[in-house]
PDB file of C-alpha atoms in Angstrom:
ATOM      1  CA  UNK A   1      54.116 104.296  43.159  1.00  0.00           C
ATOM      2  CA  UNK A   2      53.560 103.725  46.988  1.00  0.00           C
ATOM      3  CA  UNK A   3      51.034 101.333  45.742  1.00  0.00           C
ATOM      4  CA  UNK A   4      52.268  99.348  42.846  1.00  0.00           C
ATOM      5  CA  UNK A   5      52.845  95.432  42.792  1.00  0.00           C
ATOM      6  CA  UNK A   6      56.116  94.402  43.143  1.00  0.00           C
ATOM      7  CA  UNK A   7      57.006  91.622  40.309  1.00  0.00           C
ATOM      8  CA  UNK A   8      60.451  89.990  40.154  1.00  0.00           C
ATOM      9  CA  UNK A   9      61.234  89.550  36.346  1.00  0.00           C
ATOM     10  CA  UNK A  10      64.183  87.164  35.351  1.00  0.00           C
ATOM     11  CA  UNK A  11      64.918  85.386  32.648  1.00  0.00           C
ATOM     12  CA  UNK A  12      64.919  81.747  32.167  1.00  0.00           C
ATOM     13  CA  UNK A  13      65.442  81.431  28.773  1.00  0.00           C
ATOM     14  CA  UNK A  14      66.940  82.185  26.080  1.00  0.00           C
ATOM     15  CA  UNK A  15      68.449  86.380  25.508  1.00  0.00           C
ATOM     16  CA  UNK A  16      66.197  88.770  26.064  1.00  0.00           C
ATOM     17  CA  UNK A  17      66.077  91.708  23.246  1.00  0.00           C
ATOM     18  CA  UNK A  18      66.821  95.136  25.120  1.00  0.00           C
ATOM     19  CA  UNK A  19      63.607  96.722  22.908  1.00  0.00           C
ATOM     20  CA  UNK A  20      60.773  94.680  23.731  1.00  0.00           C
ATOM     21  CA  UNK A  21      61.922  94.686  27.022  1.00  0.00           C
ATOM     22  CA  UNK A  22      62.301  97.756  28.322  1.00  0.00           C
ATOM     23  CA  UNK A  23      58.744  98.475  26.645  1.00  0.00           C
ATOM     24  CA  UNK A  24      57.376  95.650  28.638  1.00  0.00           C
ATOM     25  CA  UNK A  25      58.726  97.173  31.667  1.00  0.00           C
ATOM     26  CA  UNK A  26      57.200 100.395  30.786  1.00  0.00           C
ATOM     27  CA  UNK A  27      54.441  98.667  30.364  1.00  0.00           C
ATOM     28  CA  UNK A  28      53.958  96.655  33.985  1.00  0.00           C
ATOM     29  CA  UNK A  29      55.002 100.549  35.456  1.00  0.00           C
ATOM     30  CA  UNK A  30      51.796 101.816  34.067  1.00  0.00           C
ATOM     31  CA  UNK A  31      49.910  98.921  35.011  1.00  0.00           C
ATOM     32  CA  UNK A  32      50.408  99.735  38.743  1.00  0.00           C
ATOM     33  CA  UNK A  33      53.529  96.969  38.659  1.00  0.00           C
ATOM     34  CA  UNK A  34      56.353  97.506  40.146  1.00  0.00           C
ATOM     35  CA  UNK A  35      59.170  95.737  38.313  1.00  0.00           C
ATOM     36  CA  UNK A  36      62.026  94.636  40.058  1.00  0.00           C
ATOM     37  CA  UNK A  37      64.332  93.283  37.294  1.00  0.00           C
ATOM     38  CA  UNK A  38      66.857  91.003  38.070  1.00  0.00           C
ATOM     39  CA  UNK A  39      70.143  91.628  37.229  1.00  0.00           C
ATOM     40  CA  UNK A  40      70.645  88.470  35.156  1.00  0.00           C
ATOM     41  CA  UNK A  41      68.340  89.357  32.682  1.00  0.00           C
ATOM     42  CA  UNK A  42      70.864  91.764  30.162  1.00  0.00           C
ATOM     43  CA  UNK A  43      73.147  88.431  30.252  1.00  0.00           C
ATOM     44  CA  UNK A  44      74.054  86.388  27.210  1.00  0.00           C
ATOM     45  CA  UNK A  45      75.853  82.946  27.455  1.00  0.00           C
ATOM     46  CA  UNK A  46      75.263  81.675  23.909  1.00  0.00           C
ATOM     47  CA  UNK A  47      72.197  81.710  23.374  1.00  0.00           C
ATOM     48  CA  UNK A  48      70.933  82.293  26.981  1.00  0.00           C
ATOM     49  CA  UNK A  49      70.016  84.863  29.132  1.00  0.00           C
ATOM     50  CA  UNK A  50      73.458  83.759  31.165  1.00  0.00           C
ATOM     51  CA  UNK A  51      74.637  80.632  32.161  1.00  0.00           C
ATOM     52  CA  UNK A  52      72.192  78.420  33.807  1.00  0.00           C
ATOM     53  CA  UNK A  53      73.508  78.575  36.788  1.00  0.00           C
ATOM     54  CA  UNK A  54      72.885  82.315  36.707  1.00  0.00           C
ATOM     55  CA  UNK A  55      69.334  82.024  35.326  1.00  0.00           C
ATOM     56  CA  UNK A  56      68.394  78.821  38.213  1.00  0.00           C
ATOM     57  CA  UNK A  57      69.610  81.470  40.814  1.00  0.00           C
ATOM     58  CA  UNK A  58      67.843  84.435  39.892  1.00  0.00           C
ATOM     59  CA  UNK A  59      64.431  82.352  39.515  1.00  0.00           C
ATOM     60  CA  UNK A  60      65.016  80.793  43.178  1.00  0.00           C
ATOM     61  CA  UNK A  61      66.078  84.516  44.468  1.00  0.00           C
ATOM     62  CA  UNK A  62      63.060  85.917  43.126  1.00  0.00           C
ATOM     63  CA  UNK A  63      61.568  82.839  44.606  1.00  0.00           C
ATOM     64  CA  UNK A  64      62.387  83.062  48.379  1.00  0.00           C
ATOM     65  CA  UNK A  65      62.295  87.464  48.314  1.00  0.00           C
ATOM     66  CA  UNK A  66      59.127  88.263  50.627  1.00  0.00           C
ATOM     67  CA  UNK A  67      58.733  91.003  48.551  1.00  0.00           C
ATOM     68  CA  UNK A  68      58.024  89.280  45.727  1.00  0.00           C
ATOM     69  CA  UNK A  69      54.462  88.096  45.288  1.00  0.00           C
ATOM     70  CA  UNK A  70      54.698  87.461  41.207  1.00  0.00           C
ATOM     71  CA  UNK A  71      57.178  86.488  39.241  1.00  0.00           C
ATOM     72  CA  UNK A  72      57.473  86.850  35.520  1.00  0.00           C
ATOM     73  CA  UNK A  73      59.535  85.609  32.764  1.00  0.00           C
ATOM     74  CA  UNK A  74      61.226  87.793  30.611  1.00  0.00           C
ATOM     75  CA  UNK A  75      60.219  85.499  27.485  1.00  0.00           C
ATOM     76  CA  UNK A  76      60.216  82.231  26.418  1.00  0.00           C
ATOM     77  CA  UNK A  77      62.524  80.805  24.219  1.00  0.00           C
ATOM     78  CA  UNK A  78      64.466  77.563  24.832  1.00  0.00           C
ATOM     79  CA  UNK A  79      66.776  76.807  28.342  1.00  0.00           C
ATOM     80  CA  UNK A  80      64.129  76.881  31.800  1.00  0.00           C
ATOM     81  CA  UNK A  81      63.946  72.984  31.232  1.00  0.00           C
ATOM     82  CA  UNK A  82      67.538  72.789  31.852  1.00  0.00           C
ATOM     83  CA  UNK A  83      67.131  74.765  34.835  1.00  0.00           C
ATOM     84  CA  UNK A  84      65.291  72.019  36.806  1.00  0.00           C
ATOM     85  CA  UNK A  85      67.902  69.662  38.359  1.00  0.00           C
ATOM     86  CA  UNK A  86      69.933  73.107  39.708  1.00  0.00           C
ATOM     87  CA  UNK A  87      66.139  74.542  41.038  1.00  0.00           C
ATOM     88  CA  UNK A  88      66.351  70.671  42.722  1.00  0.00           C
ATOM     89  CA  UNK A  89      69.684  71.478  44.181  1.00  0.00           C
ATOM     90  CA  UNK A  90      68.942  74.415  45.584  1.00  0.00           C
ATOM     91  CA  UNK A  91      65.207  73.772  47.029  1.00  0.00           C
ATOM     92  CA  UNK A  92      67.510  71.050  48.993  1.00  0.00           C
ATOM     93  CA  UNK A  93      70.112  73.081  50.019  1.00  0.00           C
ATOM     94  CA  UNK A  94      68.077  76.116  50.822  1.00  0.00           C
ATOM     95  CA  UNK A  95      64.471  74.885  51.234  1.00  0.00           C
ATOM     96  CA  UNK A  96      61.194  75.241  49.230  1.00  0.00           C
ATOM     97  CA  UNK A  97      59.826  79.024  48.727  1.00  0.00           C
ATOM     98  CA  UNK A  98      57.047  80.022  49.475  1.00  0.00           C
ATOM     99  CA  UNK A  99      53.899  79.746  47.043  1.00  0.00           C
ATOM    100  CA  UNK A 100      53.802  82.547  44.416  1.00  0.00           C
ATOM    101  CA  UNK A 101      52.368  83.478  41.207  1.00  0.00           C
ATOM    102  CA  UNK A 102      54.618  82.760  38.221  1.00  0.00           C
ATOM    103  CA  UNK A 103      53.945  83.950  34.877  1.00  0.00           C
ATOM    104  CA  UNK A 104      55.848  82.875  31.465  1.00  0.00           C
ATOM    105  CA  UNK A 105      54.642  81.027  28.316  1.00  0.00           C
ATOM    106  CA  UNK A 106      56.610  78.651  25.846  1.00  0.00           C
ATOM    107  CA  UNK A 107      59.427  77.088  27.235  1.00  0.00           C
ATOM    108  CA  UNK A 108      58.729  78.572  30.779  1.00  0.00           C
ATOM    109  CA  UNK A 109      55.917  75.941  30.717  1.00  0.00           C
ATOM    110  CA  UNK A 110      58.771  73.265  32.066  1.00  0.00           C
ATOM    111  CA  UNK A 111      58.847  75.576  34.872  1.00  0.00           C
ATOM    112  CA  UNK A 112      55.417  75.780  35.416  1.00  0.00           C
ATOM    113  CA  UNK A 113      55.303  71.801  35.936  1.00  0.00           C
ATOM    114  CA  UNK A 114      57.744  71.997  38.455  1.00  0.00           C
ATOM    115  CA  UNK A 115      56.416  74.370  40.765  1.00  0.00           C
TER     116      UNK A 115
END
């Protein structure tokens, strides 16, 4: 769609089952979204949707993309409040993004705090 919303999805949390996803995304499509999904979300490091390092990165990608006006957690689960002190590292290294909408529930909540 020419007109669709771009959203950066990622996952900050724990796996995210391939299912409910992709009907999600199917979902945002019809909505008028236009879902840009990152390309750590399909990863699994234990329990996570990759290692944190992986997950801190795509957030903070999504983050400082122009393109990118939302952003959207995958799901909740537990891991985004270990994210925080690598988010600090590289908001120091790289500078603060810009303002944007982020949307998540349960454990995503830490992340809502720190932005």
């Amino acid at each position: 769609m020419a007109d669709s919303i771009p959203v950066g999805i990622f996952a900050a949390s724990s796996v995210v089952p391939a299912v409910e996803f992709e009907a999600g995304v199917a979902h945002l499509r019809k909505c008028g979204f236009d879902p840009i999904v990152h390309a750590q979300v399909p990863r699994h490091f234990f329990t996570f949707a990759g290692k944190d390092e992986d997950r801190a990165g795509a957030i903070y990608e999504f983050a400082v993309d122009p393109r990118m006006k939302i952003l959207w957690a995958a799901r909740g689960g537990y891991g985004a409040g270990r994210l925080l002190p690598i988010l600090d590292e590289l908001t120091k290294k790289h500078g603060k993004p810009p303002k944007k909408l982020l949307i998540g529930y349960s454990d995503v909540t830490a992340l809502h705090e720190y932005v």
